[in-house]
Short mmCIF file of C-alpha atoms in Angstrom, two decimals:
data_model
loop_
_atom_site.label_atom_id
_atom_site.label_comp_id
_atom_site.label_asym_id
_atom_site.label_seq_id
_atom_site.Cartn_x
_atom_site.Cartn_y
_atom_site.Cartn_z
CA UNK U 344 121.47 63.57 126.12
CA UNK U 345 122.73 61.43 123.23
CA UNK U 346 122.48 62.99 119.80
CA UNK U 347 122.31 60.94 116.61
CA UNK U 348 124.50 62.65 114.01
CA UNK U 349 122.66 61.05 111.11
CA UNK U 350 119.35 62.41 112.39
CA UNK U 351 120.79 65.92 112.60
CA UNK U 352 122.07 65.73 109.02
CA UNK U 353 118.69 64.46 107.80
CA UNK U 354 116.94 67.28 109.64
CA UNK U 355 118.83 70.04 107.83
CA UNK U 356 117.87 68.59 104.43
CA UNK U 357 114.26 67.78 105.35
CA UNK U 358 111.62 69.71 103.41
CA UNK U 359 109.05 69.17 106.16
CA UNK U 360 110.64 71.84 108.34
CA UNK U 361 111.28 75.28 106.85
CA UNK U 362 114.60 77.11 107.00
CA UNK U 363 114.26 80.09 109.32
CA UNK U 364 117.39 81.82 108.06
CA UNK U 365 120.47 81.05 106.02
CA UNK U 366 123.49 82.93 104.72
CA UNK U 367 127.23 83.46 104.93
CA UNK U 368 128.88 84.17 108.26
CA UNK U 369 132.45 84.23 109.51
CA UNK U 370 133.16 81.75 112.30
CA UNK U 371 136.18 82.02 114.57
CA UNK U 372 137.86 78.63 114.85
CA UNK U 373 138.43 76.82 118.13
CA UNK U 374 142.04 75.87 117.28
CA UNK U 375 142.76 78.23 114.39
CA UNK U 376 141.59 81.52 115.89
CA UNK U 377 141.17 83.28 112.54
CA UNK U 378 137.71 83.86 111.05
CA UNK U 379 136.64 81.38 108.37
CA UNK U 380 133.71 81.89 106.03
CA UNK U 381 130.89 79.41 106.62
CA UNK U 382 127.46 78.83 105.10
CA UNK U 383 125.01 78.86 108.02
CA UNK U 384 121.50 77.47 108.23
CA UNK U 385 119.02 77.97 111.09
CA UNK U 386 116.18 75.45 111.42
CA UNK U 387 114.22 75.67 114.65
CA UNK U 388 116.70 75.53 117.49
CA UNK U 389 119.40 73.89 115.34
CA UNK U 390 122.12 76.13 113.91
CA UNK U 391 124.21 74.40 111.23
CA UNK U 392 127.41 75.65 109.61
CA UNK U 393 128.90 74.26 106.39
CA UNK U 394 132.24 74.70 104.66
CA UNK U 395 130.44 75.46 101.37
CA UNK U 396 126.89 76.28 100.37
CA UNK U 397 126.80 73.08 98.30
CA UNK U 398 128.22 70.84 101.06
CA UNK U 399 126.02 67.82 101.80
CA UNK U 400 127.03 67.52 105.45
CA UNK U 401 127.62 70.29 108.00
CA UNK U 402 130.93 70.83 109.72
CA UNK U 403 129.04 71.29 112.95
CA UNK U 404 125.69 72.05 114.55
CA UNK U 405 124.84 74.15 117.60
CA UNK U 406 121.74 73.36 119.65
CA UNK U 407 120.47 76.75 120.77
CA UNK U 408 119.36 75.85 124.29
CA UNK U 409 120.81 77.23 127.50
CA UNK U 410 122.88 79.85 125.72
CA UNK U 411 123.06 83.63 125.44
CA UNK U 412 123.31 85.59 122.19
CA UNK U 413 125.30 88.76 122.79
CA UNK U 414 127.49 91.27 120.96
CA UNK U 415 131.17 90.33 120.88
CA UNK U 416 132.43 93.69 122.07
CA UNK U 417 136.07 92.60 122.11
CA UNK U 418 136.06 91.79 118.39
CA UNK U 419 137.41 94.59 116.19
CA UNK U 420 137.82 92.83 112.83
CA UNK U 421 134.11 92.80 111.97
CA UNK U 422 130.58 93.02 113.37
CA UNK U 423 130.59 89.95 115.59
CA UNK U 424 128.38 88.22 118.16
CA UNK U 425 128.79 85.38 120.64
CA UNK U 426 126.76 82.26 121.23
CA UNK U 427 127.73 81.84 124.85
CA UNK U 428 127.22 78.58 126.77
CA UNK U 429 128.80 80.02 129.90
CA UNK U 430 128.26 78.36 133.27
CA UNK U 431 125.09 79.20 135.15
CA UNK U 432 125.63 81.54 138.09
CA UNK U 433 124.00 79.07 140.46
CA UNK U 434 126.49 76.30 139.62
CA UNK U 435 129.10 75.51 142.23
CA UNK U 436 132.75 76.39 141.69
CA UNK U 437 133.58 72.68 141.55
CA UNK U 438 131.09 71.97 138.78
CA UNK U 439 132.26 75.04 136.88
CA UNK U 440 135.84 73.89 136.92
CA UNK U 441 134.87 70.41 135.71
CA UNK U 442 132.64 71.62 132.91
CA UNK U 443 134.16 72.94 129.71
CA UNK U 444 131.56 75.13 128.01
CA UNK U 445 132.36 76.85 124.75
CA UNK U 446 131.61 80.30 123.40
CA UNK U 447 131.11 80.45 119.63
CA UNK U 448 132.03 83.65 117.80
CA UNK U 449 130.42 84.59 114.47
CA UNK U 450 131.05 87.68 112.41
CA UNK U 451 129.12 89.59 109.73
CA UNK U 452 129.90 92.33 107.22
CA UNK U 453 127.45 94.89 108.60
CA UNK U 454 125.65 96.00 111.74
CA UNK U 455 122.29 95.21 110.15
CA UNK U 456 123.26 91.61 109.36
CA UNK U 457 124.61 91.15 112.86
CA UNK U 458 121.41 92.39 114.49
CA UNK U 459 119.26 90.30 112.16
CA UNK U 460 121.15 87.10 112.91
CA UNK U 461 121.20 87.80 116.64
CA UNK U 462 117.43 88.31 116.66
CA UNK U 463 116.79 85.10 114.70
CA UNK U 464 119.04 83.03 116.96
CA UNK U 465 117.60 84.54 120.14
CA UNK U 466 114.07 83.57 119.06
CA UNK U 467 114.98 79.99 118.12
CA UNK U 468 115.12 78.31 121.52
CA UNK U 469 112.43 76.18 123.12
CA UNK U 470 112.39 78.50 126.14
CA UNK U 471 111.56 81.50 123.93
CA UNK U 472 108.68 79.67 122.23
CA UNK U 473 107.44 78.58 125.64
CA UNK U 474 107.38 82.19 126.79
CA UNK U 475 105.49 83.33 123.66
CA UNK U 476 102.87 80.59 123.97
CA UNK U 477 102.36 81.38 127.66
CA UNK U 478 101.88 85.06 126.79
CA UNK U 479 99.31 84.13 124.13
CA UNK U 480 97.43 82.00 126.65
CA UNK U 481 97.32 84.93 129.09
CA UNK U 482 96.03 87.32 126.42
CA UNK U 483 93.38 84.83 125.34
CA UNK U 484 92.24 84.41 128.94
CA UNK U 485 91.93 88.20 129.27
CA UNK U 486 89.84 88.38 126.09
CA UNK U 487 87.52 85.60 127.28
CA UNK U 488 87.07 87.32 130.65
CA UNK U 489 86.29 90.63 128.94
CA UNK U 490 83.79 88.91 126.66
CA UNK U 491 82.06 87.28 129.64
CA UNK U 492 81.81 90.65 131.46
CA UNK U 493 80.25 92.26 128.38
CA UNK U 494 77.71 89.48 128.07
CA UNK U 495 76.77 89.86 131.74
CA UNK U 496 76.47 93.65 131.34
CA UNK U 497 74.27 93.28 128.23
CA UNK U 498 72.00 90.83 130.04
CA UNK U 499 71.70 93.19 133.01
CA UNK U 500 70.80 96.18 130.79
CA UNK U 501 68.14 94.18 128.95
CA UNK U 502 66.60 92.87 132.17
CA UNK U 503 67.47 89.29 131.40
CA UNK U 504 69.06 87.09 134.05
CA UNK U 505 72.80 86.78 133.69
CA UNK U 506 73.94 83.53 132.15
CA UNK U 507 76.58 81.70 134.07
CA UNK U 508 79.08 80.17 131.72
CA UNK U 509 81.25 77.24 132.64
CA UNK U 510 84.70 78.03 131.18
CA UNK U 511 85.21 74.33 130.45
CA UNK U 512 82.04 73.99 128.35
CA UNK U 513 83.78 75.31 125.25
CA UNK U 514 86.83 73.15 125.64
CA UNK U 515 86.74 70.43 123.03
CA UNK U 516 89.40 67.86 122.23
CA UNK U 517 91.14 70.36 119.93
CA UNK U 518 91.58 73.05 122.58
CA UNK U 519 95.22 73.95 123.00
CA UNK U 520 95.18 74.79 126.69
CA UNK U 521 98.55 75.25 128.34
CA UNK U 522 97.07 74.08 131.63
CA UNK U 523 96.11 70.65 130.26
CA UNK U 524 97.53 67.39 131.49
CA UNK U 525 99.84 67.33 128.48
CA UNK U 526 101.73 70.38 129.63
CA UNK U 527 104.92 70.37 131.66
CA UNK U 528 105.99 72.97 134.18
CA UNK U 529 109.45 74.53 134.10
CA UNK U 530 111.48 75.99 136.93
CA UNK U 531 110.10 79.44 136.08
CA UNK U 532 106.53 78.27 136.61
CA UNK U 533 105.60 78.57 132.92
CA UNK U 534 103.71 75.75 131.27
CA UNK U 535 103.93 74.62 127.67
CA UNK U 536 101.81 72.31 125.53
CA UNK U 537 103.48 69.53 123.58
CA UNK U 538 101.50 70.42 120.44
CA UNK U 539 103.24 71.74 117.33
CA UNK U 540 103.95 75.47 117.51
CA UNK U 541 102.35 76.03 114.07
CA UNK U 542 99.15 74.42 115.35
CA UNK U 543 99.18 76.58 118.48
CA UNK U 544 99.80 79.71 116.42
CA UNK U 545 96.88 78.91 114.09
CA UNK U 546 94.53 78.19 116.99
CA UNK U 547 95.24 81.47 118.76
CA UNK U 548 95.21 83.33 115.44
CA UNK U 549 91.64 82.21 114.76
CA UNK U 550 90.58 83.26 118.23
CA UNK U 551 92.10 86.73 117.94
CA UNK U 552 90.83 87.28 114.38
CA UNK U 553 87.31 86.34 115.47
CA UNK U 554 87.50 88.72 118.42
CA UNK U 555 88.78 91.60 116.26
CA UNK U 556 86.07 91.02 113.64
CA UNK U 557 83.35 91.02 116.30
CA UNK U 558 84.60 94.37 117.59
CA UNK U 559 84.65 95.82 114.06
CA UNK U 560 81.09 94.66 113.41
CA UNK U 561 79.94 96.07 116.74
CA UNK U 562 81.50 99.48 116.08
CA UNK U 563 80.05 99.49 112.58
CA UNK U 564 76.54 98.79 113.91
CA UNK U 565 76.90 101.50 116.55
CA UNK U 566 78.05 104.00 113.92
CA UNK U 567 75.11 103.20 111.65
CA UNK U 568 72.68 103.55 114.57
CA UNK U 569 74.00 107.02 115.45
CA UNK U 570 73.63 108.23 111.87
#
């Protein structure tokens, strides 16, 4: 994949996308193996590092896809972690030998900072967001199934015929369904919509808030009836 350097520089200064985390870290050099202090900025799955906080252009940028974030146990100078782009276990020995993949080492002044940075970086990848969205879709499906069962049970207790509901009747053009034609399937079988993550988060948030409020109102009515 070709990457436009100018686009990456523009992205780090864009106000349209928020900064997920920023701060000083120590980066071990590739040639000079000593740790050098760098100002680091995390935006989405892009991890920038600058020579100074006021620098207009980054020294480098790491795309946080296909990597592992792990504690650098061999480092004794400070609290350090690795961004490891090691070869996949399923790759052949020939492809491993022909592919030079780097491991980045960053250090912090405390255990707390190290854990905080590791958590932020681990949650930044596309694969992680895909997993979260898939989990939200599963939970929402469970809630809708539970709601349908309750409606059927209420109809049965009142003597009314059960209403058969077509699950696609409520799907309008704004429905963020991971099983839509816009989704793409990965090797793990998970599917992911191409919509903005903020839009997905808001959609599911409204659904869950509505469900929680309905339960609160129901319990409140039941409590008032008992008293």
